[in-house]
Tab-separated table of C-alpha atoms and ligand atoms in Angstrom:
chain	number	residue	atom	x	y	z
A	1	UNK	CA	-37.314	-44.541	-7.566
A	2	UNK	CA	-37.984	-41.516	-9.410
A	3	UNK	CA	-38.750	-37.714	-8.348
A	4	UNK	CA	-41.481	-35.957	-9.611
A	5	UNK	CA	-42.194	-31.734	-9.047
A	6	UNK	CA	-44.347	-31.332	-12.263
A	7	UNK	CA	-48.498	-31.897	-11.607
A	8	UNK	CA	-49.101	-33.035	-15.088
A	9	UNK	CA	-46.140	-35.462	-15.319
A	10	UNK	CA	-46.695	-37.231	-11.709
A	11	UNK	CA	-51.212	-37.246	-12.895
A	12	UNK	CA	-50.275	-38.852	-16.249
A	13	UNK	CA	-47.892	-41.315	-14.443
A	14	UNK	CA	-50.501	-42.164	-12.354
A	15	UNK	CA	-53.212	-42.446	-15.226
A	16	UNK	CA	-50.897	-44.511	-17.107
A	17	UNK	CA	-50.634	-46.694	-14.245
A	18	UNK	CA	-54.166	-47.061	-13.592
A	19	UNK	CA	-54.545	-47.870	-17.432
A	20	UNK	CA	-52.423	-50.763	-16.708
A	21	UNK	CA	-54.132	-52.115	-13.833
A	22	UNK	CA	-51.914	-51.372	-11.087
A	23	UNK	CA	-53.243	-50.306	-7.936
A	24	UNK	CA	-51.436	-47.294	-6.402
A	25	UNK	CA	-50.622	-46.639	-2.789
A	26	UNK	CA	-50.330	-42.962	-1.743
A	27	UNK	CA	-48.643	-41.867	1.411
A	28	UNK	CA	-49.189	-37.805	1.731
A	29	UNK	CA	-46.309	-36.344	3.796
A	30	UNK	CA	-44.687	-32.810	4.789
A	31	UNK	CA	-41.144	-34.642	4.839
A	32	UNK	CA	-38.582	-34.573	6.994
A	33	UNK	CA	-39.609	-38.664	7.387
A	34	UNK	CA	-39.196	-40.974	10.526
A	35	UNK	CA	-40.084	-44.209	11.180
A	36	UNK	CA	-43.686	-43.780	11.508
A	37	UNK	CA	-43.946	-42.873	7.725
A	38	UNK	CA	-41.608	-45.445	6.935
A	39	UNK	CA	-44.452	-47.925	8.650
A	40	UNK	CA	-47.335	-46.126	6.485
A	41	UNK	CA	-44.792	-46.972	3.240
A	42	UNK	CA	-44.424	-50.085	4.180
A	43	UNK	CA	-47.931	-51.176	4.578
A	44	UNK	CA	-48.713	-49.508	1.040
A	45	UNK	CA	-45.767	-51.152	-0.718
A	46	UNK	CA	-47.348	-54.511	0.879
A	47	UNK	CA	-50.840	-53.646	-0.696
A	48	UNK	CA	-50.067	-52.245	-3.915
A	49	UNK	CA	-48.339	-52.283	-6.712
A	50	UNK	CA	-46.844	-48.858	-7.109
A	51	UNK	CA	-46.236	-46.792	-3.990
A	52	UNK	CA	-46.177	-42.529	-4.079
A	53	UNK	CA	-44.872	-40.449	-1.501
A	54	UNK	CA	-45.712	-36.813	-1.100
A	55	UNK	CA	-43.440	-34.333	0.067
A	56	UNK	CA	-44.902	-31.097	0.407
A	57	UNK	CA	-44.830	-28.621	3.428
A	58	UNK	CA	-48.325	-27.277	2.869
A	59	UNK	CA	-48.334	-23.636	3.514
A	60	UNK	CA	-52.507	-23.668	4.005
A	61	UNK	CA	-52.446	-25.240	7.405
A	62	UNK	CA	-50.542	-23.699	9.262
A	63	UNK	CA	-51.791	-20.665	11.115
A	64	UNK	CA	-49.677	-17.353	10.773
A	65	UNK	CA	-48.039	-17.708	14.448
A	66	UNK	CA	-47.141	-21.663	13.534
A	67	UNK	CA	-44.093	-22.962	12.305
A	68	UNK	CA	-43.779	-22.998	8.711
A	69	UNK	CA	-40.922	-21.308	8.739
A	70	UNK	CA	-39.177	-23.616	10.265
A	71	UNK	CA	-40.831	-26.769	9.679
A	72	UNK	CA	-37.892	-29.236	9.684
A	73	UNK	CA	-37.299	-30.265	5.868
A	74	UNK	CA	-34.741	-32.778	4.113
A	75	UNK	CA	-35.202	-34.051	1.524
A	76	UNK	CA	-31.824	-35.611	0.403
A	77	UNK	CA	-32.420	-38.211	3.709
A	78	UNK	CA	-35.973	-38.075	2.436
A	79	UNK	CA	-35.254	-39.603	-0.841
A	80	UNK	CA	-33.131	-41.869	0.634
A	81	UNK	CA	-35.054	-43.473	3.270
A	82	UNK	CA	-38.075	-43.896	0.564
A	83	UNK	CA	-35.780	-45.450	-1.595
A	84	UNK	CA	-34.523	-47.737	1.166
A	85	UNK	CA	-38.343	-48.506	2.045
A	86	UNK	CA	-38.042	-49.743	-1.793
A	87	UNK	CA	-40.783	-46.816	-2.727
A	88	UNK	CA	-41.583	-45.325	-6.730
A	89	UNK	CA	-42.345	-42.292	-6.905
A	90	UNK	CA	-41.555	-39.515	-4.806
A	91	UNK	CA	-43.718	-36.416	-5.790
A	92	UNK	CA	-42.259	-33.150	-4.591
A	93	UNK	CA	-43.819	-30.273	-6.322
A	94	UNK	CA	-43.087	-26.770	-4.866
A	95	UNK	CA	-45.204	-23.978	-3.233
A	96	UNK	CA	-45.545	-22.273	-6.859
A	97	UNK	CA	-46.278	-25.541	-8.763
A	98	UNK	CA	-49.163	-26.236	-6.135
A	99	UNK	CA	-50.791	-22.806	-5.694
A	100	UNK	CA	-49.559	-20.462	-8.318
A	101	UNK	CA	-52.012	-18.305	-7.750
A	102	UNK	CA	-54.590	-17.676	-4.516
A	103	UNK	CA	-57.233	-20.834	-4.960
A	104	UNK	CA	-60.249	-19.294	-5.677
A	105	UNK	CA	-61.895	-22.381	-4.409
A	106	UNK	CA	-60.694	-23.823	-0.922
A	107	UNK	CA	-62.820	-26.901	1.550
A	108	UNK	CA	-64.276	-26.148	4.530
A	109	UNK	CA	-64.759	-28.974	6.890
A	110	UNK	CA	-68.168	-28.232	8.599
A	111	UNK	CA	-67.461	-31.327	11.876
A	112	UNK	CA	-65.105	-32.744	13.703
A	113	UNK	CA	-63.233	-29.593	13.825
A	114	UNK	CA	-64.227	-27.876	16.798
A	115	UNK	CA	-62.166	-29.920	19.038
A	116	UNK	CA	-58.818	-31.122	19.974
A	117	UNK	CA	-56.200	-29.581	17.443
A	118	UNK	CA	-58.665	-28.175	15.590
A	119	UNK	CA	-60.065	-25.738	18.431
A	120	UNK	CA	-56.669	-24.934	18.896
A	121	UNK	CA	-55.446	-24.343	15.127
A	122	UNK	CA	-58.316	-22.519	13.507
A	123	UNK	CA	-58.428	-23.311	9.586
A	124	UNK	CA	-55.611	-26.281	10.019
A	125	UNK	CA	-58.102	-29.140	8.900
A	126	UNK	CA	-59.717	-26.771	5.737
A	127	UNK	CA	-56.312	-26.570	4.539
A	128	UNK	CA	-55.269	-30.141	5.404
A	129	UNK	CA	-59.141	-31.170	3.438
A	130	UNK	CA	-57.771	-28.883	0.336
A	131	UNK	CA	-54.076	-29.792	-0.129
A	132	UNK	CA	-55.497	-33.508	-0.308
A	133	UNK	CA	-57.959	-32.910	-2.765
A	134	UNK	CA	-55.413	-31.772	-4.569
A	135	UNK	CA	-53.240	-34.484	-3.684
A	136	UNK	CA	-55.676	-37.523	-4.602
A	137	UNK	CA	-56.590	-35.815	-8.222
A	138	UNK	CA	-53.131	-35.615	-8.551
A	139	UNK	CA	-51.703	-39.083	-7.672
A	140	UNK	CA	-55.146	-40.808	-8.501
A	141	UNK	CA	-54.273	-43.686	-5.426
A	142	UNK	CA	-56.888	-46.618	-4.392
A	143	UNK	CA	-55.364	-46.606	-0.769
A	144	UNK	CA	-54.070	-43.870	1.268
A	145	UNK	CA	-52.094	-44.089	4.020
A	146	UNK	CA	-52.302	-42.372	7.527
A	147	UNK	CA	-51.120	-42.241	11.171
A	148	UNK	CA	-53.151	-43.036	14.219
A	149	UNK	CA	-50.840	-40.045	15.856
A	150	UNK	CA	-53.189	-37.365	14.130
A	151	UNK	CA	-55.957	-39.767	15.066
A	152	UNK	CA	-58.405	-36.241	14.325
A	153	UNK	CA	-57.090	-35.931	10.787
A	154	UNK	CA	-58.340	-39.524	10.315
A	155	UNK	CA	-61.347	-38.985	11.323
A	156	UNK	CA	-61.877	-35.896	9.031
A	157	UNK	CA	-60.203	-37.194	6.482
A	158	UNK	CA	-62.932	-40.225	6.770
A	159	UNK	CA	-65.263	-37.442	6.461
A	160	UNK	CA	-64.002	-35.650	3.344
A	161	UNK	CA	-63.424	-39.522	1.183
A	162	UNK	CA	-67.623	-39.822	2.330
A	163	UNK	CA	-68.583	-36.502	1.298
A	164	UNK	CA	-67.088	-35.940	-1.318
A	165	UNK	CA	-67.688	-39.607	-2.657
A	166	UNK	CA	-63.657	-40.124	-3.563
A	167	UNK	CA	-63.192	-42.964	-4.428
A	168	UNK	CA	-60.068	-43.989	-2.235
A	169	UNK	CA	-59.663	-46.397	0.738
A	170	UNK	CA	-58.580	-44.531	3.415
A	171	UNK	CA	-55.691	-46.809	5.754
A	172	UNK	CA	-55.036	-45.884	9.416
A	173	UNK	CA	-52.120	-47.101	10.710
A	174	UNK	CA	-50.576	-47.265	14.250
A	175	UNK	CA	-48.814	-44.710	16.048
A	176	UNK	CA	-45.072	-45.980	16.171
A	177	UNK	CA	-42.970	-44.843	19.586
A	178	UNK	CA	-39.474	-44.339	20.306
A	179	UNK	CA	-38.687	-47.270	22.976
A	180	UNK	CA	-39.558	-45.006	25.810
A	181	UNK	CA	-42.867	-44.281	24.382
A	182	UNK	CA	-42.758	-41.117	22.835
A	183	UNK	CA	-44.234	-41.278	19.434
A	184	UNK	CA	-42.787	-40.582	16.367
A	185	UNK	CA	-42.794	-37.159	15.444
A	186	UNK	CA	-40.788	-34.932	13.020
A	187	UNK	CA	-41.240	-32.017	15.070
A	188	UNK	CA	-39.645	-33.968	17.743
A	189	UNK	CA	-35.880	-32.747	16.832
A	190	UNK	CA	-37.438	-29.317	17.707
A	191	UNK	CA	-37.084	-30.559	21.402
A	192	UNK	CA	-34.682	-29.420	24.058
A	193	UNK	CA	-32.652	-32.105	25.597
A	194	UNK	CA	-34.577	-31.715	28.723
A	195	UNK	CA	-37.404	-31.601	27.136
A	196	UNK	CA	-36.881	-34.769	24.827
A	197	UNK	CA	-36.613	-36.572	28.190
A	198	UNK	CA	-40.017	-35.210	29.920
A	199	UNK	CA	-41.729	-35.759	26.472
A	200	UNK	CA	-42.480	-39.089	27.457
A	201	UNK	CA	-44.812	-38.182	30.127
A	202	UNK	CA	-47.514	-37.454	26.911
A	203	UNK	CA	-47.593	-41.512	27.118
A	204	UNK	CA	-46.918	-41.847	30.465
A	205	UNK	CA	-50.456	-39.938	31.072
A	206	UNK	CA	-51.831	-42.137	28.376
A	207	UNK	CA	-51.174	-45.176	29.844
A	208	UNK	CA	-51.856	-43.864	32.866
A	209	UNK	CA	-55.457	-42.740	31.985
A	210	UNK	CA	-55.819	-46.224	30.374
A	211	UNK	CA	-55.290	-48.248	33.547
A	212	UNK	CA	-57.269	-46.174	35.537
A	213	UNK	CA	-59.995	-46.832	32.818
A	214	UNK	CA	-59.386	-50.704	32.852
A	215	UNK	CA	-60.085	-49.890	36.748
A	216	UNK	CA	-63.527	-49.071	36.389
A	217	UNK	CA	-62.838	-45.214	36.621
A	218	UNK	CA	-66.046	-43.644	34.505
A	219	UNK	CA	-65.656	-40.410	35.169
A	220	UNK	CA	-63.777	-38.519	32.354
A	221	UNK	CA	-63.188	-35.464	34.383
A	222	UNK	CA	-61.493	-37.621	37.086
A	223	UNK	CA	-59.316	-39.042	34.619
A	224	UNK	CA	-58.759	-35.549	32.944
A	225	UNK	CA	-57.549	-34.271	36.206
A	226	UNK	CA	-55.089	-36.210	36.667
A	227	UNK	CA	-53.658	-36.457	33.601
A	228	UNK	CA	-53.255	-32.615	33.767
A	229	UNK	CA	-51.271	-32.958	36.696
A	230	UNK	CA	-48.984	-35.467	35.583
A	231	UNK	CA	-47.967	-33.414	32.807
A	232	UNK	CA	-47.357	-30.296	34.832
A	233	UNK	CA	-45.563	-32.077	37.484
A	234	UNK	CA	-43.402	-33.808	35.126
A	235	UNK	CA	-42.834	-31.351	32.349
A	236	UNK	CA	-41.886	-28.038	31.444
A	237	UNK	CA	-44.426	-27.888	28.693
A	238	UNK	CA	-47.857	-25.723	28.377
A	239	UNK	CA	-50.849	-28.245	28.206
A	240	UNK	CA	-52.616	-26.896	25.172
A	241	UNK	CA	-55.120	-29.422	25.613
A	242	UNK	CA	-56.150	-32.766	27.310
A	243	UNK	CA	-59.472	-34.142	25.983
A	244	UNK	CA	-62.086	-37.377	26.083
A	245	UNK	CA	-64.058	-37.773	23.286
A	246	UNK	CA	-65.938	-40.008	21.699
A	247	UNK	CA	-64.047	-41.461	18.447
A	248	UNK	CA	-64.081	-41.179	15.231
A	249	UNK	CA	-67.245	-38.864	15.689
A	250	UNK	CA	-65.129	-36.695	18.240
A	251	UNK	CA	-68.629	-35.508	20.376
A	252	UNK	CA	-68.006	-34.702	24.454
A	253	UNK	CA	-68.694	-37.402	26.411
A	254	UNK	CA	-69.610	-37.291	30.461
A	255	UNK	CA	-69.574	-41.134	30.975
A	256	UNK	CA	-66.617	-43.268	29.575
A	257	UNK	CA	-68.620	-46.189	27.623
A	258	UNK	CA	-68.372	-46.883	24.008
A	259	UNK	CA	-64.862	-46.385	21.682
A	260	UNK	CA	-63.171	-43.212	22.867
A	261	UNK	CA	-60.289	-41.140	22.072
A	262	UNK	CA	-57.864	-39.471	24.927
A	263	UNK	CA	-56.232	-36.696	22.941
A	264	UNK	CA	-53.585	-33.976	24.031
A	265	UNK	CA	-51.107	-31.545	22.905
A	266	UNK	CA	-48.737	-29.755	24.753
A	267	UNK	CA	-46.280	-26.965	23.841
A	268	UNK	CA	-42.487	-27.263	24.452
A	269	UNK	CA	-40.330	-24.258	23.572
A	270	UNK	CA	-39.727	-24.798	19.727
A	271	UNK	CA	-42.074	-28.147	19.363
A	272	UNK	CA	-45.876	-28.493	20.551
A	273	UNK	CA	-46.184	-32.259	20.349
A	274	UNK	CA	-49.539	-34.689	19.705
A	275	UNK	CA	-50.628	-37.960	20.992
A	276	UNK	CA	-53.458	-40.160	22.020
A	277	UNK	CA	-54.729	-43.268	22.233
A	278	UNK	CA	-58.140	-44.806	21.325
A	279	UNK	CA	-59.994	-47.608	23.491
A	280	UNK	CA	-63.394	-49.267	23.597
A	281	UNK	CA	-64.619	-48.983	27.230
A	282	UNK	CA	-65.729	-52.033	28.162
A	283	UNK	CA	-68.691	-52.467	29.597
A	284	UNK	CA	-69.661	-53.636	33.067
A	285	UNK	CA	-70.634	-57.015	33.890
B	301	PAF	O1	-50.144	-35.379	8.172
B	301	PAF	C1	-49.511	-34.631	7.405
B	301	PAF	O2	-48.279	-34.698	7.305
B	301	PAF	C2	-50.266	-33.580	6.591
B	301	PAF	O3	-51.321	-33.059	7.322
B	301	PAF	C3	-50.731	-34.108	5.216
B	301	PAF	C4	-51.745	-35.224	5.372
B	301	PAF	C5	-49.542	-34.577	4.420
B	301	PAF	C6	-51.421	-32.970	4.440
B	301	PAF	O4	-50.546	-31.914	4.193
């Protein structure tokens, strides 16, 4: 496996590569990896030839109160685990090397935004929409890679390939959970002890709001409720929000029919954690 930080050297890799006729799987990351990236590596090592990992902490989305300070980073166990996962190329470019000056030109994504962690992180998906533009003229892949946790980022991420006619095959893979359920998270060593143990309640509710779904329950505000409660009865955390949408086109909904996303965050002391789960309602009989 071999490291890359220069942008020239890791785009004529990848040109040389695509000269030869080998397809290139791309899995973007901010590092610090877990077993849910190892599962997006390993499905791209599976469907391609040659198989790039990103590393890069991207300073344009995070809001000035969020943590990229202190955004957990490693990238000695990085490398390693990649390597492990039998991986190519890690690309690892710094702050400088990616932005060395203010962009002058920066996406906007117009939809899809309004909601869920975008309501709630202002500017988080233009910045996520411009560090991979960046990222796929850089590495050049014909698949990319990404989890079903950040279900939202999928979907815009669907938006941006369409728009913007790039011509890569965007790969959404599951969610993978510790055994109690909590999924996979980087920001999950952030947790208090305590709070690693009530974390699981973010499934809990999921699973919850699934059965009650499977039950004929149709109202999403009933289900919403109680979700809400769950969580505060059963952790310490700040609900930042609980939400039913419709997916991947992520419109409010006031009947549950159709393929839908339940989506929430909530804050913990140091960590604000993500999950959801996406079902197709079925219909009555
Ligand atoms: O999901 C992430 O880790 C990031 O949002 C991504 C896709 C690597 C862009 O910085």
């Amino acid at each position: 496996m071999r490291t890359i930080t220069d942008i020239r050297e890791m785009q004529s890799i990848a040109i040389q590569l695509k000269r030869e006729g080998k397809t290139i799987g791309f899995v973007p990351t901010m590092g610090y990896l877990h077993e849910g990236h190892l599962s997006l590596l390993s499905a791209a090592r599976k469907e391609n030839d040659v198989t790039v990992v990103s590393i890069f902490v991207n300073p344009l989305q995070f809001g000035p109160k969020e943590d990229l300070a202190t955004y957990p980073r490693d990238f000695e166990r990085d490398s390693s685990l990649a390597e492990k996962e039998g991986n190519d190329y890690i690309f690892f470019p710094s702050a400088d090397e990616m932005y060395p000056v203010t962009p002058s030109v920066t996406a906007k994504v117009q939809d899809r935004t309004d909601v869920l962690c975008g309501k709630s992180r202002p500017g988080h998906f233009d910045g996520v929409a411009t560090v991979l533009i960046k990222l796929f003229n850089i590495v050049q892949p014909d698949k990319v890679y990404f989890g079903m946790k950040d279900a939202q980022q999928v979907a815009v991420v669907d938006g941006l390939v369409r728009d913007f006619n790039i011509p890569v095959e965007i790969v959404p893979v599951q969610t993978v959970r510790e055994e109690d359920g909590l999924a996979k998270s980087s920001r999950n060593v952030h947790l208090l002890p305590a709070e690693r143990d009530q974390a699981t309640a973010l499934h809990q509710s999921l699973k919850m709001a699934e059965s009650a779904i499977d039950e004929g329950e149709q109202d999403p505000q009933k289900i919403l409720a109680r979700m809400k409660e769950f969580i505060k009865k059963n952790t310490s955390g700040e609900i930042d929000y609980i939400e039913i949408l419709s997916y991947p086109n992520l419109k409010q909904i006031s009947r549950l029919e159709g393929k839908i996303i339940i989506a929430m965050a909530v804050k913990f002391s140091k960590a604000r954690l993500i999950d959801n789960a996406i079902i197709s309602v079925k219909k009555e009989s």
